[in-house]
mmCIF file of C-alpha atoms in Angstrom:
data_model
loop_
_atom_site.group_PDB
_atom_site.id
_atom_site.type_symbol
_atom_site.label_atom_id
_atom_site.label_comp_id
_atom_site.label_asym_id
_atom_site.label_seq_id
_atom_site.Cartn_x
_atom_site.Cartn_y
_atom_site.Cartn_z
ATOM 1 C CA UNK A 1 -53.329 37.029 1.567
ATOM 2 C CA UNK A 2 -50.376 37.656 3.789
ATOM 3 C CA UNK A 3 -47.973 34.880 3.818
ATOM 4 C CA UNK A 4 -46.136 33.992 7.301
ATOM 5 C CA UNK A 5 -42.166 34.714 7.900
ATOM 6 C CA UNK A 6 -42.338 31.050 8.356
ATOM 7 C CA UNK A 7 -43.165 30.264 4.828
ATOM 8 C CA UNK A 8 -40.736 32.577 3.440
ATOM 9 C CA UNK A 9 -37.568 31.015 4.855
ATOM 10 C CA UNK A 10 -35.800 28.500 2.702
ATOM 11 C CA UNK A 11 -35.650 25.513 4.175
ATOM 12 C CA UNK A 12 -32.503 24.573 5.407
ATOM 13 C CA UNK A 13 -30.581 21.285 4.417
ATOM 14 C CA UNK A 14 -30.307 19.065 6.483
ATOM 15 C CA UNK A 15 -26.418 18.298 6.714
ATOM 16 C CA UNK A 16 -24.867 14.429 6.210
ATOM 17 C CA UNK A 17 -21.792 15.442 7.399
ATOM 18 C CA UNK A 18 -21.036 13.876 10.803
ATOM 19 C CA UNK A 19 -21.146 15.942 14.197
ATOM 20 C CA UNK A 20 -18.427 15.981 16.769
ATOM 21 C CA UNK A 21 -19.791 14.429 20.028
ATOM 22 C CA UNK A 22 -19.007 16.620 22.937
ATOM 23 C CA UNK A 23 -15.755 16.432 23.684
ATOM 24 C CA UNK A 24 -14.612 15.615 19.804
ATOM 25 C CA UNK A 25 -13.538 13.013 17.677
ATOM 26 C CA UNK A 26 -10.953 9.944 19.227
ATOM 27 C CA UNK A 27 -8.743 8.172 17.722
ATOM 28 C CA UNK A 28 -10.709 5.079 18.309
ATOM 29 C CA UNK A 29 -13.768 6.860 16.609
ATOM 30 C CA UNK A 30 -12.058 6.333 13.311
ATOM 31 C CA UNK A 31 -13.423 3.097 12.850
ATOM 32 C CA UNK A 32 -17.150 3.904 13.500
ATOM 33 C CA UNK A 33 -17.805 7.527 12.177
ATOM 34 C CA UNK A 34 -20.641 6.784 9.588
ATOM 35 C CA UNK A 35 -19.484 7.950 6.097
ATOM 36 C CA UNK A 36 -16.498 9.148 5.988
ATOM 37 C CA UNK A 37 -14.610 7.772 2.875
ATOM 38 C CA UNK A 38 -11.620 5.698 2.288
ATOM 39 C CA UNK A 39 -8.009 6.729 4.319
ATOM 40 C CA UNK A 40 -9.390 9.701 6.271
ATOM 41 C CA UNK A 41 -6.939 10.729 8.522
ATOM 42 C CA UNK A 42 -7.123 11.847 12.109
ATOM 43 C CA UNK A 43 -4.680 14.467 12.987
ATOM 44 C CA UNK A 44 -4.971 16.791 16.144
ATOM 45 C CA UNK A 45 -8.579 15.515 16.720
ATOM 46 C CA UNK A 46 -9.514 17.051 13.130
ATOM 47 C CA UNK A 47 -10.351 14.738 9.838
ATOM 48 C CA UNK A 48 -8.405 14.976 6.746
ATOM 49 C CA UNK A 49 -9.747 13.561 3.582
ATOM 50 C CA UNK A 50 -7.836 12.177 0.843
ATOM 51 C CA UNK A 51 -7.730 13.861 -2.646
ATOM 52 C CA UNK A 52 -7.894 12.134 -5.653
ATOM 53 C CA UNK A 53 -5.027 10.601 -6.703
ATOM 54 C CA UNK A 54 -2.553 11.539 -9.020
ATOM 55 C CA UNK A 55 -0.594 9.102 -11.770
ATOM 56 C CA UNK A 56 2.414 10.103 -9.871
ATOM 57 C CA UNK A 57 1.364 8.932 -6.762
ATOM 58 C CA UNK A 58 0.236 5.866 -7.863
ATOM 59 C CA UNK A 59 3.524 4.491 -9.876
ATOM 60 C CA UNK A 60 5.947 5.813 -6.932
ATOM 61 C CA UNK A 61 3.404 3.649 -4.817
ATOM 62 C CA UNK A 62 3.648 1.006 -6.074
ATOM 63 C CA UNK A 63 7.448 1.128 -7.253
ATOM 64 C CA UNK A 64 8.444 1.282 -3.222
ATOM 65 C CA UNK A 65 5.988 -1.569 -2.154
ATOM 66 C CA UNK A 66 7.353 -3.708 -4.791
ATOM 67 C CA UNK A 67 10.781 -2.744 -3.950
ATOM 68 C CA UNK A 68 10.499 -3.214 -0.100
ATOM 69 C CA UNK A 69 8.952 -6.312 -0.524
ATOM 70 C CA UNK A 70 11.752 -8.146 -2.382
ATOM 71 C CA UNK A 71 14.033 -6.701 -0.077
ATOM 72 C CA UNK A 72 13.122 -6.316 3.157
ATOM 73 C CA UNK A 73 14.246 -8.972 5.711
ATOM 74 C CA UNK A 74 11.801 -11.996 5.843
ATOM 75 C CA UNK A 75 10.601 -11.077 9.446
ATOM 76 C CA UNK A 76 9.231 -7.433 8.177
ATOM 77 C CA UNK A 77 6.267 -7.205 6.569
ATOM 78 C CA UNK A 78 5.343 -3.957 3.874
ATOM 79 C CA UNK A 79 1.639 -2.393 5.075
ATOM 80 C CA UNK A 80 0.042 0.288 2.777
ATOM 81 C CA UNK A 81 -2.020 2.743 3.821
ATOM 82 C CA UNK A 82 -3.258 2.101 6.953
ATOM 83 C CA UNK A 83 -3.076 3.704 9.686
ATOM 84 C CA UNK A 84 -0.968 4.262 12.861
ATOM 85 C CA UNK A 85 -2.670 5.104 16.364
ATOM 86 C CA UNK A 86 -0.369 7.949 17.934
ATOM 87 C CA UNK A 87 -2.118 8.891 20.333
ATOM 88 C CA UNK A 88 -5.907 9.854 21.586
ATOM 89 C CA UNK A 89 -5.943 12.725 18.966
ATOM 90 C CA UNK A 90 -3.929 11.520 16.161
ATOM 91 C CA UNK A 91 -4.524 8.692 13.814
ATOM 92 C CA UNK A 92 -2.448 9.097 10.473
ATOM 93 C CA UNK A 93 -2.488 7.088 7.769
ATOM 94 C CA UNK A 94 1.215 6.714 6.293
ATOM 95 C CA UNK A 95 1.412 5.597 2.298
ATOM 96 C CA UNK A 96 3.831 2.394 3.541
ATOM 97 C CA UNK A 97 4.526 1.113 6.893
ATOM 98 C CA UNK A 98 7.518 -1.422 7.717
ATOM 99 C CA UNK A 99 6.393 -3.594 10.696
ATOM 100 C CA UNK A 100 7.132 -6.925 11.783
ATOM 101 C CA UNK A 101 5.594 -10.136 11.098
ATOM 102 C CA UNK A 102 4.217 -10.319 15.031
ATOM 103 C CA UNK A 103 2.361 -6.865 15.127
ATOM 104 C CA UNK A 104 -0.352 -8.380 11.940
ATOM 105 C CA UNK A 105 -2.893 -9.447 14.663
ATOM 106 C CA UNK A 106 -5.407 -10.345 11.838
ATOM 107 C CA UNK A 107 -7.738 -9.891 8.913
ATOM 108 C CA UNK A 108 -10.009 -7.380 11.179
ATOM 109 C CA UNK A 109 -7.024 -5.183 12.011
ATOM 110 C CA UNK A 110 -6.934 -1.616 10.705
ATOM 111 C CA UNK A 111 -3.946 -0.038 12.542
ATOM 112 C CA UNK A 112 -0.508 -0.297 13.726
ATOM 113 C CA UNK A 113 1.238 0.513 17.361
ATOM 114 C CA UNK A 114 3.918 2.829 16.068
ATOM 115 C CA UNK A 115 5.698 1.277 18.752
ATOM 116 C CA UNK A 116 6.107 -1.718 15.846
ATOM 117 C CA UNK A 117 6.486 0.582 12.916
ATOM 118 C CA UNK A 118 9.943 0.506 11.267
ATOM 119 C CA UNK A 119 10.025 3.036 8.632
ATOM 120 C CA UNK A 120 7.160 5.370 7.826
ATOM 121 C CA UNK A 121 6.746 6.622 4.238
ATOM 122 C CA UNK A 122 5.095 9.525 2.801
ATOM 123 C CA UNK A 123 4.248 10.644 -1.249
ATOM 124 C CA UNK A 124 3.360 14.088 -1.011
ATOM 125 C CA UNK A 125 0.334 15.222 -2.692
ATOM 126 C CA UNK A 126 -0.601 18.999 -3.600
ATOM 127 C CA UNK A 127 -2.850 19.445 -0.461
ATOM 128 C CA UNK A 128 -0.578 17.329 1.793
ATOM 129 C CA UNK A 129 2.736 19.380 1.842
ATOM 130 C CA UNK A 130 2.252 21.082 5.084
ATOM 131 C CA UNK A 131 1.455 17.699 6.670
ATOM 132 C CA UNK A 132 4.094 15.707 5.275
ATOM 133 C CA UNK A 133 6.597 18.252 5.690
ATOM 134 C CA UNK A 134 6.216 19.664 8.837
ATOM 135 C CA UNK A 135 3.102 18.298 10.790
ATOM 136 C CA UNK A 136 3.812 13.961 10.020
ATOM 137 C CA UNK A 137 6.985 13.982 10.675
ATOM 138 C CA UNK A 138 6.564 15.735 14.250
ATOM 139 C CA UNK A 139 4.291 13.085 14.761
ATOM 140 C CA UNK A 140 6.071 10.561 13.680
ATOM 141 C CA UNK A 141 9.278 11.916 15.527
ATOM 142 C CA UNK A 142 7.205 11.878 19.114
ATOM 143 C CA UNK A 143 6.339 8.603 18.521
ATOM 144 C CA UNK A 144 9.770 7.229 18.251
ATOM 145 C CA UNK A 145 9.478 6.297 14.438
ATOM 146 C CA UNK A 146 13.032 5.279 13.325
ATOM 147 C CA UNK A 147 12.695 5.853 10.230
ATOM 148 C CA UNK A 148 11.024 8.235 7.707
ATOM 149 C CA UNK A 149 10.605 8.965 3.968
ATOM 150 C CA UNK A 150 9.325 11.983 2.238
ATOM 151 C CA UNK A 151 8.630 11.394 -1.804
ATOM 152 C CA UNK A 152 8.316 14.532 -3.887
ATOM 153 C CA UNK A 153 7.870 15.259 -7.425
ATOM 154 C CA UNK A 154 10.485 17.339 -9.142
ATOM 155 C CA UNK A 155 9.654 17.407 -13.417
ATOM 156 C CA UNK A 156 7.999 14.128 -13.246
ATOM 157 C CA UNK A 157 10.370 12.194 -11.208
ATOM 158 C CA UNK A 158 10.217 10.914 -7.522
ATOM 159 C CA UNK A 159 13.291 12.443 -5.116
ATOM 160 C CA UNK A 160 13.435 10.773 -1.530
ATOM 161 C CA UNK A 161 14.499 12.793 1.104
ATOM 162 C CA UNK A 162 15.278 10.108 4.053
ATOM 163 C CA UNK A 163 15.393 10.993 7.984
ATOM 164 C CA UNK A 164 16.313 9.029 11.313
ATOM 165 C CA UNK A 165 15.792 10.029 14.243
ATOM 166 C CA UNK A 166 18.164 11.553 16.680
ATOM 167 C CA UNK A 167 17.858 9.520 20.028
ATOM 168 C CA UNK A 168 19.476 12.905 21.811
ATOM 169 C CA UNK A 169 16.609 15.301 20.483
ATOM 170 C CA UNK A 170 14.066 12.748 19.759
ATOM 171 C CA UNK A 171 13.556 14.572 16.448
ATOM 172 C CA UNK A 172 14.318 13.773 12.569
ATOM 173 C CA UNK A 173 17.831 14.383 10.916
ATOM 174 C CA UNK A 174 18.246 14.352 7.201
ATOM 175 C CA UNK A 175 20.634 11.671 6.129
ATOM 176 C CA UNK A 176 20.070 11.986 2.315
ATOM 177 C CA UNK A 177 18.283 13.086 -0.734
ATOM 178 C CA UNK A 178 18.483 11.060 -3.592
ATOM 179 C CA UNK A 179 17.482 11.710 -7.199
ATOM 180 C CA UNK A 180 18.190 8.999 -9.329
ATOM 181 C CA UNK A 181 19.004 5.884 -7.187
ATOM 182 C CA UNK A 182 17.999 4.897 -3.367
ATOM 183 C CA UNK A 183 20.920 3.479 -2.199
ATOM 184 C CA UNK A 184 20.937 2.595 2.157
ATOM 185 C CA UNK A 185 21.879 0.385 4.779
ATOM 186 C CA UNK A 186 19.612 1.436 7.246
ATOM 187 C CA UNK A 187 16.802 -0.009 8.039
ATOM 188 C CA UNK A 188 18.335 -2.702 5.789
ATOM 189 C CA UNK A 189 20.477 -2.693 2.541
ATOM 190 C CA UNK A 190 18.401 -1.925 -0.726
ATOM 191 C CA UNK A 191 19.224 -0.305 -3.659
ATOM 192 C CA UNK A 192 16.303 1.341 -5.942
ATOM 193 C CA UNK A 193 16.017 2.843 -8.834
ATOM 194 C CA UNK A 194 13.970 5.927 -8.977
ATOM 195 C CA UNK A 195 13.826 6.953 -12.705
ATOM 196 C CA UNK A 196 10.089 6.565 -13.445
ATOM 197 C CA UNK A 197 9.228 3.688 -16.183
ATOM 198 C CA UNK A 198 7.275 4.269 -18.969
ATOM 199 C CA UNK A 199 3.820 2.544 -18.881
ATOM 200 C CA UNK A 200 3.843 -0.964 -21.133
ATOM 201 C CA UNK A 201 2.092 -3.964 -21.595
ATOM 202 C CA UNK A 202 0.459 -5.618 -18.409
ATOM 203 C CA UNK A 203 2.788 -8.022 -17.169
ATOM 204 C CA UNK A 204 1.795 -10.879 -14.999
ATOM 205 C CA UNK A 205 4.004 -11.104 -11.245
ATOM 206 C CA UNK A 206 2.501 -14.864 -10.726
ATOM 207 C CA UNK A 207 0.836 -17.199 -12.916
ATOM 208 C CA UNK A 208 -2.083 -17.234 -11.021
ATOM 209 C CA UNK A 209 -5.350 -16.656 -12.575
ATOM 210 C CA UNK A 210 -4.014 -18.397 -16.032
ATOM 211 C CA UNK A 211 -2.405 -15.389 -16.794
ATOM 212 C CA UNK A 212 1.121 -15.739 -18.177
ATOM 213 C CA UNK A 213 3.784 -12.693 -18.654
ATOM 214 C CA UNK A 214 3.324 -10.785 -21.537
ATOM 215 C CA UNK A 215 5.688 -11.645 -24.194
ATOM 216 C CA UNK A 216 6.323 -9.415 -28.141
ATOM 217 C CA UNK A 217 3.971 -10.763 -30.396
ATOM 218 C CA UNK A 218 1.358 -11.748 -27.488
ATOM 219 C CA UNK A 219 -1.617 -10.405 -26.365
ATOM 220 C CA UNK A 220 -1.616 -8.681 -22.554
ATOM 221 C CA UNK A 221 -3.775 -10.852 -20.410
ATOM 222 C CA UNK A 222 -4.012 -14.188 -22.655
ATOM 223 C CA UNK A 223 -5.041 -17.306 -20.939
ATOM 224 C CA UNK A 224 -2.392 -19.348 -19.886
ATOM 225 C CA UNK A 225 -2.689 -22.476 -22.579
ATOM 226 C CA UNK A 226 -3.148 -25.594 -20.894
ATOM 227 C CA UNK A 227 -0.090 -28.740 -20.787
ATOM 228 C CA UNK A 228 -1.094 -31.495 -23.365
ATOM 229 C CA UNK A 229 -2.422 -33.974 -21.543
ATOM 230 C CA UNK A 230 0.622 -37.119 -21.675
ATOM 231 C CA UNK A 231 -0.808 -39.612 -23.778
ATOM 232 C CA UNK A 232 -2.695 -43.009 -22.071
ATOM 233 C CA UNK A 233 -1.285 -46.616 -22.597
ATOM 234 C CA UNK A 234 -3.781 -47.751 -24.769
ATOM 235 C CA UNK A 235 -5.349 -50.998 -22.761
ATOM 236 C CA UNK A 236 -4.528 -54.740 -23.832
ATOM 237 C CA UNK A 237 -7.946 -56.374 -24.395
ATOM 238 C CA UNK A 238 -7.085 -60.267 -24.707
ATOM 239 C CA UNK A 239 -8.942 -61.281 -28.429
ATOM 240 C CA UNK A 240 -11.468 -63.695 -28.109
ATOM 241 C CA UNK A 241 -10.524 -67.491 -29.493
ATOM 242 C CA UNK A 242 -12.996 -66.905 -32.665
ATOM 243 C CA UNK A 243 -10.717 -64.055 -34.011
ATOM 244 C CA UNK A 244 -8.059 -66.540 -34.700
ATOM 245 C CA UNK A 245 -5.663 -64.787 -32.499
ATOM 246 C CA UNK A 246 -3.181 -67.084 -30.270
ATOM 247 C CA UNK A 247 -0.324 -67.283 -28.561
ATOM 248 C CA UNK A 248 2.605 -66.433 -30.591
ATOM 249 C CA UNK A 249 0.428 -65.399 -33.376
ATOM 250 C CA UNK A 250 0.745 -61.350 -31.840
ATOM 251 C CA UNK A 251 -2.645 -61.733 -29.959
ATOM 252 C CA UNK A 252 -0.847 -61.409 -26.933
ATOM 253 C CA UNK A 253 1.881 -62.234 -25.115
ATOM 254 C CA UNK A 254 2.864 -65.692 -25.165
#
């Protein structure tokens, strides 16, 4: 029995990868493409995933959002990863994001005018170098983005190479690489130290939760114990006249 050409082709996959409409991909189309996972980036109309990330990544993170938060002026407020509309092609998601208090429109929003955007901050990952080197900060530059921050690793350890932009040339000039300490006055005064901390005991910011600071001899995470309640007045009850109790006898008060 002869079998058709039909039957012997493998059928093909269907793909779950999401098709360009004519035209391509918008900025605006960010926000609706079905599937696409957490902090995709638009850049030049083309998507760019993000990779998993690294331990490195993670503590420099979170060392810079803590540290901008308890200094940066009251008015500015720290935003991590979201992302910044450019323009009709280009949608990139910085790591950190210095805006102020007036651009948050609400608990919907998911980017920023980078007409608002203070200081833009990238941690460069293995398959972002190009980007954050050369590609971001052209971006970022066109925009009219102040300020700018590129993280690298070097042997474990974060070094900060900081930019500002030249209102002549509309383009980024290096100011500074630092090592060891980030020490500036622009956009405000903050001093930071870099050297990486070694990874201890979980320690509480807020005693929310019932969760107290860790402390030697204590167990991470312990349930915050609970004040002693103060102590009620016991209540006077006035003895009946067949106890034998009286005025003046210590029944009560006379």
């Amino acid at each position: 029995m002869m079998s058709t050409a039909a039957e012997n082709e493998p059928e093909q996959e269907q793909s779950s990868w999401p098709t360009p409409p004519l035209g391509g991909w918008t900025a605006d189309d960010l926000d609706t493409i079905p599937g696409l996972p957490p902090h995709t980036e638009m850049i030049d109309g083309g998507l760019f995933l993000a990779s998993p990330q690294t331990n490195f990544h993670m503590t420099t993170l979170r060392l810079l959002e803590r540290a901008l938060e308890d200094r940066a002026p009251e008015e500015l407020f720290v935003v991590r990863e979201m992302t910044t509309k450019i323009d009709k092609r280009n949608r990139p998601e910085p790591d950190l994001m210095l805006v102020p208090r007036s651009a948050v429109t609400g608990p919907r929003q998911t980017w920023y005018d980078p007409a608002d955007i203070r200081l833009a901050v990238e941690i460069v990952s293995d398959d972002s170098v190009e980007r954050d080197r050369e590609i971001k900060p052209r971006k970022y530059a066109g925009a009219l983005i102040r300020h700018y921050w590129r993280i690298e690793e070097n042997d474990g350890k974060p070094v900060v190479y900081v930019y500002e932009l030249d209102p002549a040339t509309n383009a980024y000039a290096i100011t500074g690489i630092h090592h060891d300490r980030l020490k500036l006055t622009v956009p405000f005064t903050l001093d930071i130290d870099l050297a990486p901390r070694r990874p201890g005991p979980c320690r509480a910011r807020r005693h929310r939760g019932g969760l107290t600071p860790t402390t030697p001899g204590s167990t991470p995470g312990t349930p915050r114990p609970r004040p002693a309640a103060p102590a009620r007045p016991r209540a006077f009850r006035r003895p009946s006249p067949s106890s034998g109790a009286g005025p003046g006898s210590g029944g009560w008060p006379a």
